Amino acid sequence: MVNNNGWWGEGEIKFFIDGDGHFPTICGTGTEDYFCGAYNFDPYVAHSGQGQQSRYQEFTTPYAGLPQVIRPDGVYKSQQRFGMYRWHIPDPVRFRSDLRLTIQALGWLSGTKEAKYLPLQDDIASVAFWYQTLPTAPFPELPGPDYLEIG
């Protein structure tokens, strides 16, 4: 859920593996690149925009995709919503003791003479699956809905 009307896909993807400190083992170049949809998920931008109207383009592949783009109705100009997936089947992320993945919410500041990054407060949700030997120690309690609300 993007909480801004501008571009949102510049954030780095970082995989902190097995005790990584400040620097991750894996660091990606941007949200759009991680989900295999470079050039703003827009095939017209990728091909120089020759005579075509620019827009987000849904796509699906076996391992990554953008199958859902919910466009605003124009009445209240609400932000667009996106559903994306990335399965690490051909490129598994292996770890022994701990894994932390972060996605930086970063876009562009519009209306300026030169391009500037804009830190965002987007609502990004994820799902992860892993193999684990049981029994295990209890997991920490998840935060409540009041903590997760964005004002």
PDB file of N, CA and C in Angstrom, residues 46-116:
ATOM      1  N   ALA A  46      10.352   1.446 -20.672  1.00  0.00           N
ATOM      2  CA  ALA A  46      11.476   0.586 -21.047  1.00  0.00           C
ATOM      3  C   ALA A  46      11.820   0.715 -22.533  1.00  0.00           C
ATOM      4  N   HIS A  47      10.850   1.076 -23.363  1.00  0.00           N
ATOM      5  CA  HIS A  47      11.082   1.214 -24.800  1.00  0.00           C
ATOM      6  C   HIS A  47      10.947   2.669 -25.244  1.00  0.00           C
ATOM      7  N   SER A  48      11.444   3.572 -24.452  1.00  0.00           N
ATOM      8  CA  SER A  48      11.545   5.004 -24.764  1.00  0.00           C
ATOM      9  C   SER A  48      10.206   5.723 -24.843  1.00  0.00           C
ATOM     10  N   GLY A  49       9.101   5.089 -24.495  1.00  0.00           N
ATOM     11  CA  GLY A  49       7.808   5.761 -24.447  1.00  0.00           C
ATOM     12  C   GLY A  49       7.345   6.344 -25.772  1.00  0.00           C
ATOM     13  N   GLN A  50       7.662   5.700 -26.856  1.00  0.00           N
ATOM     14  CA  GLN A  50       7.360   6.239 -28.177  1.00  0.00           C
ATOM     15  C   GLN A  50       5.868   6.151 -28.487  1.00  0.00           C
ATOM     16  N   GLY A  51       5.153   7.271 -28.237  1.00  0.00           N
ATOM     17  CA  GLY A  51       3.751   7.360 -28.619  1.00  0.00           C
ATOM     18  C   GLY A  51       2.784   6.577 -27.748  1.00  0.00           C
ATOM     19  N   GLN A  52       3.231   6.044 -26.653  1.00  0.00           N
ATOM     20  CA  GLN A  52       2.360   5.241 -25.802  1.00  0.00           C
ATOM     21  C   GLN A  52       2.116   5.957 -24.478  1.00  0.00           C
ATOM     22  N   GLN A  53       0.951   5.705 -23.901  1.00  0.00           N
ATOM     23  CA  GLN A  53       0.653   6.272 -22.589  1.00  0.00           C
ATOM     24  C   GLN A  53       1.331   5.421 -21.511  1.00  0.00           C
ATOM     25  N   SER A  54       2.026   6.076 -20.605  1.00  0.00           N
ATOM     26  CA  SER A  54       2.745   5.386 -19.554  1.00  0.00           C
ATOM     27  C   SER A  54       1.780   4.921 -18.467  1.00  0.00           C
ATOM     28  N   ARG A  55       1.966   3.681 -17.972  1.00  0.00           N
ATOM     29  CA  ARG A  55       1.150   3.161 -16.879  1.00  0.00           C
ATOM     30  C   ARG A  55       1.781   1.888 -16.336  1.00  0.00           C
ATOM     31  N   TYR A  56       1.466   1.568 -15.073  1.00  0.00           N
ATOM     32  CA  TYR A  56       1.932   0.307 -14.500  1.00  0.00           C
ATOM     33  C   TYR A  56       1.304  -0.841 -15.277  1.00  0.00           C
ATOM     34  N   GLN A  57       2.107  -1.873 -15.559  1.00  0.00           N
ATOM     35  CA  GLN A  57       1.613  -3.006 -16.325  1.00  0.00           C
ATOM     36  C   GLN A  57       1.707  -4.283 -15.492  1.00  0.00           C
ATOM     37  N   GLU A  58       0.580  -4.932 -15.278  1.00  0.00           N
ATOM     38  CA  GLU A  58       0.570  -6.198 -14.561  1.00  0.00           C
ATOM     39  C   GLU A  58       1.318  -7.253 -15.368  1.00  0.00           C
ATOM     40  N   PHE A  59       1.947  -8.208 -14.658  1.00  0.00           N
ATOM     41  CA  PHE A  59       2.592  -9.343 -15.321  1.00  0.00           C
ATOM     42  C   PHE A  59       2.744 -10.481 -14.324  1.00  0.00           C
ATOM     43  N   THR A  60       2.857 -11.681 -14.842  1.00  0.00           N
ATOM     44  CA  THR A  60       3.096 -12.852 -13.997  1.00  0.00           C
ATOM     45  C   THR A  60       4.118 -13.758 -14.671  1.00  0.00           C
ATOM     46  N   THR A  61       4.986 -14.352 -13.862  1.00  0.00           N
ATOM     47  CA  THR A  61       5.932 -15.363 -14.297  1.00  0.00           C
ATOM     48  C   THR A  61       5.905 -16.456 -13.228  1.00  0.00           C
ATOM     49  N   PRO A  62       6.570 -17.578 -13.438  1.00  0.00           N
ATOM     50  CA  PRO A  62       6.552 -18.611 -12.392  1.00  0.00           C
ATOM     51  C   PRO A  62       7.148 -18.154 -11.056  1.00  0.00           C
ATOM     52  N   TYR A  63       8.099 -17.216 -11.059  1.00  0.00           N
ATOM     53  CA  TYR A  63       8.803 -16.894  -9.818  1.00  0.00           C
ATOM     54  C   TYR A  63       8.683 -15.440  -9.357  1.00  0.00           C
ATOM     55  N   ALA A  64       8.162 -14.541 -10.174  1.00  0.00           N
ATOM     56  CA  ALA A  64       8.002 -13.141  -9.774  1.00  0.00           C
ATOM     57  C   ALA A  64       6.893 -12.513 -10.602  1.00  0.00           C
ATOM     58  N   GLY A  65       6.243 -11.515 -10.017  1.00  0.00           N
ATOM     59  CA  GLY A  65       5.203 -10.852 -10.786  1.00  0.00           C
ATOM     60  C   GLY A  65       4.551  -9.700 -10.057  1.00  0.00           C
ATOM     61  N   LEU A  66       3.762  -8.965 -10.819  1.00  0.00           N
ATOM     62  CA  LEU A  66       2.920  -7.870 -10.348  1.00  0.00           C
ATOM     63  C   LEU A  66       1.520  -8.148 -10.895  1.00  0.00           C
ATOM     64  N   PRO A  67       0.798  -9.116 -10.309  1.00  0.00           N
ATOM     65  CA  PRO A  67      -0.495  -9.489 -10.869  1.00  0.00           C
ATOM     66  C   PRO A  67      -1.639  -8.537 -10.517  1.00  0.00           C
ATOM     67  N   GLN A  68      -1.409  -7.619  -9.570  1.00  0.00           N
ATOM     68  CA  GLN A  68      -2.506  -6.762  -9.124  1.00  0.00           C
ATOM     69  C   GLN A  68      -2.058  -5.308  -9.032  1.00  0.00           C
ATOM     70  N   VAL A  69      -2.749  -4.434  -9.762  1.00  0.00           N
ATOM     71  CA  VAL A  69      -2.590  -2.998  -9.631  1.00  0.00           C
ATOM     72  C   VAL A  69      -3.986  -2.433  -9.424  1.00  0.00           C
ATOM     73  N   ILE A  70      -4.248  -1.868  -8.266  1.00  0.00           N
ATOM     74  CA  ILE A  70      -5.544  -1.259  -7.974  1.00  0.00           C
ATOM     75  C   ILE A  70      -5.368   0.236  -8.187  1.00  0.00           C
ATOM     76  N   ARG A  71      -5.991   0.732  -9.240  1.00  0.00           N
ATOM     77  CA  ARG A  71      -5.837   2.136  -9.609  1.00  0.00           C
ATOM     78  C   ARG A  71      -6.912   2.982  -8.923  1.00  0.00           C
ATOM     79  N   PRO A  72      -6.574   4.222  -8.554  1.00  0.00           N
ATOM     80  CA  PRO A  72      -7.568   5.073  -7.893  1.00  0.00           C
ATOM     81  C   PRO A  72      -8.694   5.439  -8.846  1.00  0.00           C
ATOM     82  N   ASP A  73      -9.854   5.750  -8.272  1.00  0.00           N
ATOM     83  CA  ASP A  73     -11.010   6.090  -9.101  1.00  0.00           C
ATOM     84  C   ASP A  73     -11.032   7.551  -9.539  1.00  0.00           C
ATOM     85  N   GLY A  74     -10.124   8.353  -9.022  1.00  0.00           N
ATOM     86  CA  GLY A  74     -10.051   9.747  -9.412  1.00  0.00           C
ATOM     87  C   GLY A  74     -10.895  10.676  -8.560  1.00  0.00           C
ATOM     88  N   VAL A  75     -11.856  10.148  -7.798  1.00  0.00           N
ATOM     89  CA  VAL A  75     -12.714  10.993  -6.980  1.00  0.00           C
ATOM     90  C   VAL A  75     -11.920  11.627  -5.845  1.00  0.00           C
ATOM     91  N   TYR A  76     -11.229  10.805  -5.091  1.00  0.00           N
ATOM     92  CA  TYR A  76     -10.432  11.308  -3.980  1.00  0.00           C
ATOM     93  C   TYR A  76      -8.934  11.186  -4.242  1.00  0.00           C
ATOM     94  N   LYS A  77      -8.561  10.731  -5.428  1.00  0.00           N
ATOM     95  CA  LYS A  77      -7.164  10.564  -5.822  1.00  0.00           C
ATOM     96  C   LYS A  77      -6.382   9.751  -4.798  1.00  0.00           C
ATOM     97  N   SER A  78      -6.968   8.660  -4.368  1.00  0.00           N
ATOM     98  CA  SER A  78      -6.269   7.805  -3.409  1.00  0.00           C
ATOM     99  C   SER A  78      -5.087   7.132  -4.083  1.00  0.00           C
ATOM    100  N   GLN A  79      -4.144   6.722  -3.273  1.00  0.00           N
ATOM    101  CA  GLN A  79      -2.935   6.111  -3.794  1.00  0.00           C
ATOM    102  C   GLN A  79      -3.250   4.750  -4.411  1.00  0.00           C
ATOM    103  N   GLN A  80      -2.400   4.363  -5.332  1.00  0.00           N
ATOM    104  CA  GLN A  80      -2.558   3.058  -5.947  1.00  0.00           C
ATOM    105  C   GLN A  80      -2.126   1.971  -4.976  1.00  0.00           C
ATOM    106  N   ARG A  81      -2.605   0.766  -5.204  1.00  0.00           N
ATOM    107  CA  ARG A  81      -2.264  -0.401  -4.394  1.00  0.00           C
ATOM    108  C   ARG A  81      -1.719  -1.467  -5.330  1.00  0.00           C
ATOM    109  N   PHE A  82      -0.757  -2.250  -4.811  1.00  0.00           N
ATOM    110  CA  PHE A  82      -0.076  -3.232  -5.643  1.00  0.00           C
ATOM    111  C   PHE A  82       0.007  -4.574  -4.933  1.00  0.00           C
ATOM    112  N   GLY A  83      -0.086  -5.637  -5.677  1.00  0.00           N
ATOM    113  CA  GLY A  83       0.184  -6.981  -5.181  1.00  0.00           C
ATOM    114  C   GLY A  83       1.327  -7.557  -5.991  1.00  0.00           C
ATOM    115  N   MET A  84       2.428  -7.904  -5.308  1.00  0.00           N
ATOM    116  CA  MET A  84       3.609  -8.433  -5.991  1.00  0.00           C
ATOM    117  C   MET A  84       4.050  -9.724  -5.302  1.00  0.00           C
ATOM    118  N   TYR A  85       4.788 -10.550  -6.013  1.00  0.00           N
ATOM    119  CA  TYR A  85       5.352 -11.754  -5.398  1.00  0.00           C
ATOM    120  C   TYR A  85       6.734 -12.033  -5.964  1.00  0.00           C
ATOM    121  N   ARG A  86       7.518 -12.731  -5.164  1.00  0.00           N
ATOM    122  CA  ARG A  86       8.853 -13.190  -5.583  1.00  0.00           C
ATOM    123  C   ARG A  86       9.132 -14.483  -4.834  1.00  0.00           C
ATOM    124  N   TRP A  87       9.265 -15.578  -5.548  1.00  0.00           N
ATOM    125  CA  TRP A  87       9.576 -16.879  -4.951  1.00  0.00           C
ATOM    126  C   TRP A  87      11.049 -17.176  -5.187  1.00  0.00           C
ATOM    127  N   HIS A  88      11.775 -17.509  -4.141  1.00  0.00           N
ATOM    128  CA  HIS A  88      13.207 -17.807  -4.256  1.00  0.00           C
ATOM    129  C   HIS A  88      13.421 -19.307  -4.466  1.00  0.00           C
ATOM    130  N   ILE A  89      12.790 -19.854  -5.471  1.00  0.00           N
ATOM    131  CA  ILE A  89      12.948 -21.278  -5.784  1.00  0.00           C
ATOM    132  C   ILE A  89      14.213 -21.510  -6.612  1.00  0.00           C
ATOM    133  N   PRO A  90      14.429 -20.767  -7.718  1.00  0.00           N
ATOM    134  CA  PRO A  90      15.670 -20.982  -8.472  1.00  0.00           C
ATOM    135  C   PRO A  90      16.890 -20.318  -7.812  1.00  0.00           C
ATOM    136  N   ASP A  91      16.667 -19.431  -6.843  1.00  0.00           N
ATOM    137  CA  ASP A  91      17.772 -18.729  -6.173  1.00  0.00           C
ATOM    138  C   ASP A  91      17.506 -18.670  -4.662  1.00  0.00           C
ATOM    139  N   PRO A  92      17.537 -19.818  -3.994  1.00  0.00           N
ATOM    140  CA  PRO A  92      17.201 -19.834  -2.560  1.00  0.00           C
ATOM    141  C   PRO A  92      18.171 -19.000  -1.730  1.00  0.00           C
ATOM    142  N   VAL A  93      17.634 -18.416  -0.668  1.00  0.00           N
ATOM    143  CA  VAL A  93      18.445 -17.660   0.286  1.00  0.00           C
ATOM    144  C   VAL A  93      18.690 -18.594   1.463  1.00  0.00           C
ATOM    145  N   ARG A  94      19.900 -19.113   1.570  1.00  0.00           N
ATOM    146  CA  ARG A  94      20.221 -20.112   2.593  1.00  0.00           C
ATOM    147  C   ARG A  94      20.776 -19.441   3.844  1.00  0.00           C
ATOM    148  N   PHE A  95      20.351 -19.939   5.005  1.00  0.00           N
ATOM    149  CA  PHE A  95      20.848 -19.425   6.273  1.00  0.00           C
ATOM    150  C   PHE A  95      20.846 -20.565   7.286  1.00  0.00           C
ATOM    151  N   ARG A  96      21.668 -20.434   8.334  1.00  0.00           N
ATOM    152  CA  ARG A  96      21.752 -21.461   9.379  1.00  0.00           C
ATOM    153  C   ARG A  96      21.014 -21.061  10.647  1.00  0.00           C
ATOM    154  N   SER A  97      21.211 -19.821  11.102  1.00  0.00           N
ATOM    155  CA  SER A  97      20.650 -19.466  12.412  1.00  0.00           C
ATOM    156  C   SER A  97      19.661 -18.305  12.366  1.00  0.00           C
ATOM    157  N   ASP A  98      19.892 -17.310  11.512  1.00  0.00           N
ATOM    158  CA  ASP A  98      18.955 -16.194  11.484  1.00  0.00           C
ATOM    159  C   ASP A  98      18.958 -15.501  10.125  1.00  0.00           C
ATOM    160  N   LEU A  99      17.814 -14.954   9.811  1.00  0.00           N
ATOM    161  CA  LEU A  99      17.619 -14.250   8.548  1.00  0.00           C
ATOM    162  C   LEU A  99      16.702 -13.063   8.806  1.00  0.00           C
ATOM    163  N   ARG A 100      17.119 -11.892   8.335  1.00  0.00           N
ATOM    164  CA  ARG A 100      16.287 -10.692   8.433  1.00  0.00           C
ATOM    165  C   ARG A 100      16.293 -10.027   7.069  1.00  0.00           C
ATOM    166  N   LEU A 101      15.105  -9.722   6.559  1.00  0.00           N
ATOM    167  CA  LEU A 101      14.952  -9.087   5.262  1.00  0.00           C
ATOM    168  C   LEU A 101      14.307  -7.728   5.484  1.00  0.00           C
ATOM    169  N   THR A 102      14.889  -6.686   4.878  1.00  0.00           N
ATOM    170  CA  THR A 102      14.295  -5.360   4.966  1.00  0.00           C
ATOM    171  C   THR A 102      14.052  -4.823   3.558  1.00  0.00           C
ATOM    172  N   ILE A 103      12.955  -4.073   3.419  1.00  0.00           N
ATOM    173  CA  ILE A 103      12.636  -3.378   2.179  1.00  0.00           C
ATOM    174  C   ILE A 103      12.489  -1.910   2.541  1.00  0.00           C
ATOM    175  N   GLN A 104      13.324  -1.086   1.976  1.00  0.00           N
ATOM    176  CA  GLN A 104      13.308   0.340   2.249  1.00  0.00           C
ATOM    177  C   GLN A 104      12.193   1.002   1.435  1.00  0.00           C
ATOM    178  N   ALA A 105      11.315   1.744   2.075  1.00  0.00           N
ATOM    179  CA  ALA A 105      10.250   2.478   1.383  1.00  0.00           C
ATOM    180  C   ALA A 105      10.828   3.815   0.924  1.00  0.00           C
ATOM    181  N   LEU A 106      11.186   3.889  -0.351  1.00  0.00           N
ATOM    182  CA  LEU A 106      11.866   5.068  -0.874  1.00  0.00           C
ATOM    183  C   LEU A 106      11.333   5.388  -2.264  1.00  0.00           C
ATOM    184  N   GLY A 107      10.996   6.650  -2.490  1.00  0.00           N
ATOM    185  CA  GLY A 107      10.501   7.088  -3.781  1.00  0.00           C
ATOM    186  C   GLY A 107      11.202   8.347  -4.226  1.00  0.00           C
ATOM    187  N   TRP A 108      10.531   9.099  -5.109  1.00  0.00           N
ATOM    188  CA  TRP A 108      11.063  10.350  -5.640  1.00  0.00           C
ATOM    189  C   TRP A 108      10.253  11.514  -5.108  1.00  0.00           C
ATOM    190  N   LEU A 109      10.926  12.597  -4.802  1.00  0.00           N
ATOM    191  CA  LEU A 109      10.277  13.836  -4.413  1.00  0.00           C
ATOM    192  C   LEU A 109       9.878  14.561  -5.687  1.00  0.00           C
ATOM    193  N   SER A 110       8.586  14.786  -5.877  1.00  0.00           N
ATOM    194  CA  SER A 110       8.119  15.422  -7.115  1.00  0.00           C
ATOM    195  C   SER A 110       8.084  16.939  -6.952  1.00  0.00           C
ATOM    196  N   GLY A 111       8.092  17.636  -8.072  1.00  0.00           N
ATOM    197  CA  GLY A 111       7.979  19.078  -8.069  1.00  0.00           C
ATOM    198  C   GLY A 111       9.262  19.824  -7.753  1.00  0.00           C
ATOM    199  N   THR A 112      10.401  19.159  -7.840  1.00  0.00           N
ATOM    200  CA  THR A 112      11.679  19.826  -7.600  1.00  0.00           C
ATOM    201  C   THR A 112      12.460  19.896  -8.911  1.00  0.00           C
ATOM    202  N   LYS A 113      13.411  20.818  -8.991  1.00  0.00           N
ATOM    203  CA  LYS A 113      14.194  20.987 -10.216  1.00  0.00           C
ATOM    204  C   LYS A 113      15.078  19.785 -10.498  1.00  0.00           C
ATOM    205  N   GLU A 114      15.602  19.179  -9.455  1.00  0.00           N
ATOM    206  CA  GLU A 114      16.434  17.990  -9.641  1.00  0.00           C
ATOM    207  C   GLU A 114      15.830  16.833  -8.842  1.00  0.00           C
ATOM    208  N   ALA A 115      16.057  15.636  -9.326  1.00  0.00           N
ATOM    209  CA  ALA A 115      15.482  14.451  -8.682  1.00  0.00           C
ATOM    210  C   ALA A 115      16.069  14.266  -7.285  1.00  0.00           C
ATOM    211  N   LYS A 116      15.187  14.011  -6.327  1.00  0.00           N
ATOM    212  CA  LYS A 116      15.618  13.755  -4.951  1.00  0.00           C
ATOM    213  C   LYS A 116      14.839  12.570  -4.410  1.00  0.00           C
TER     214      LYS A 116
END
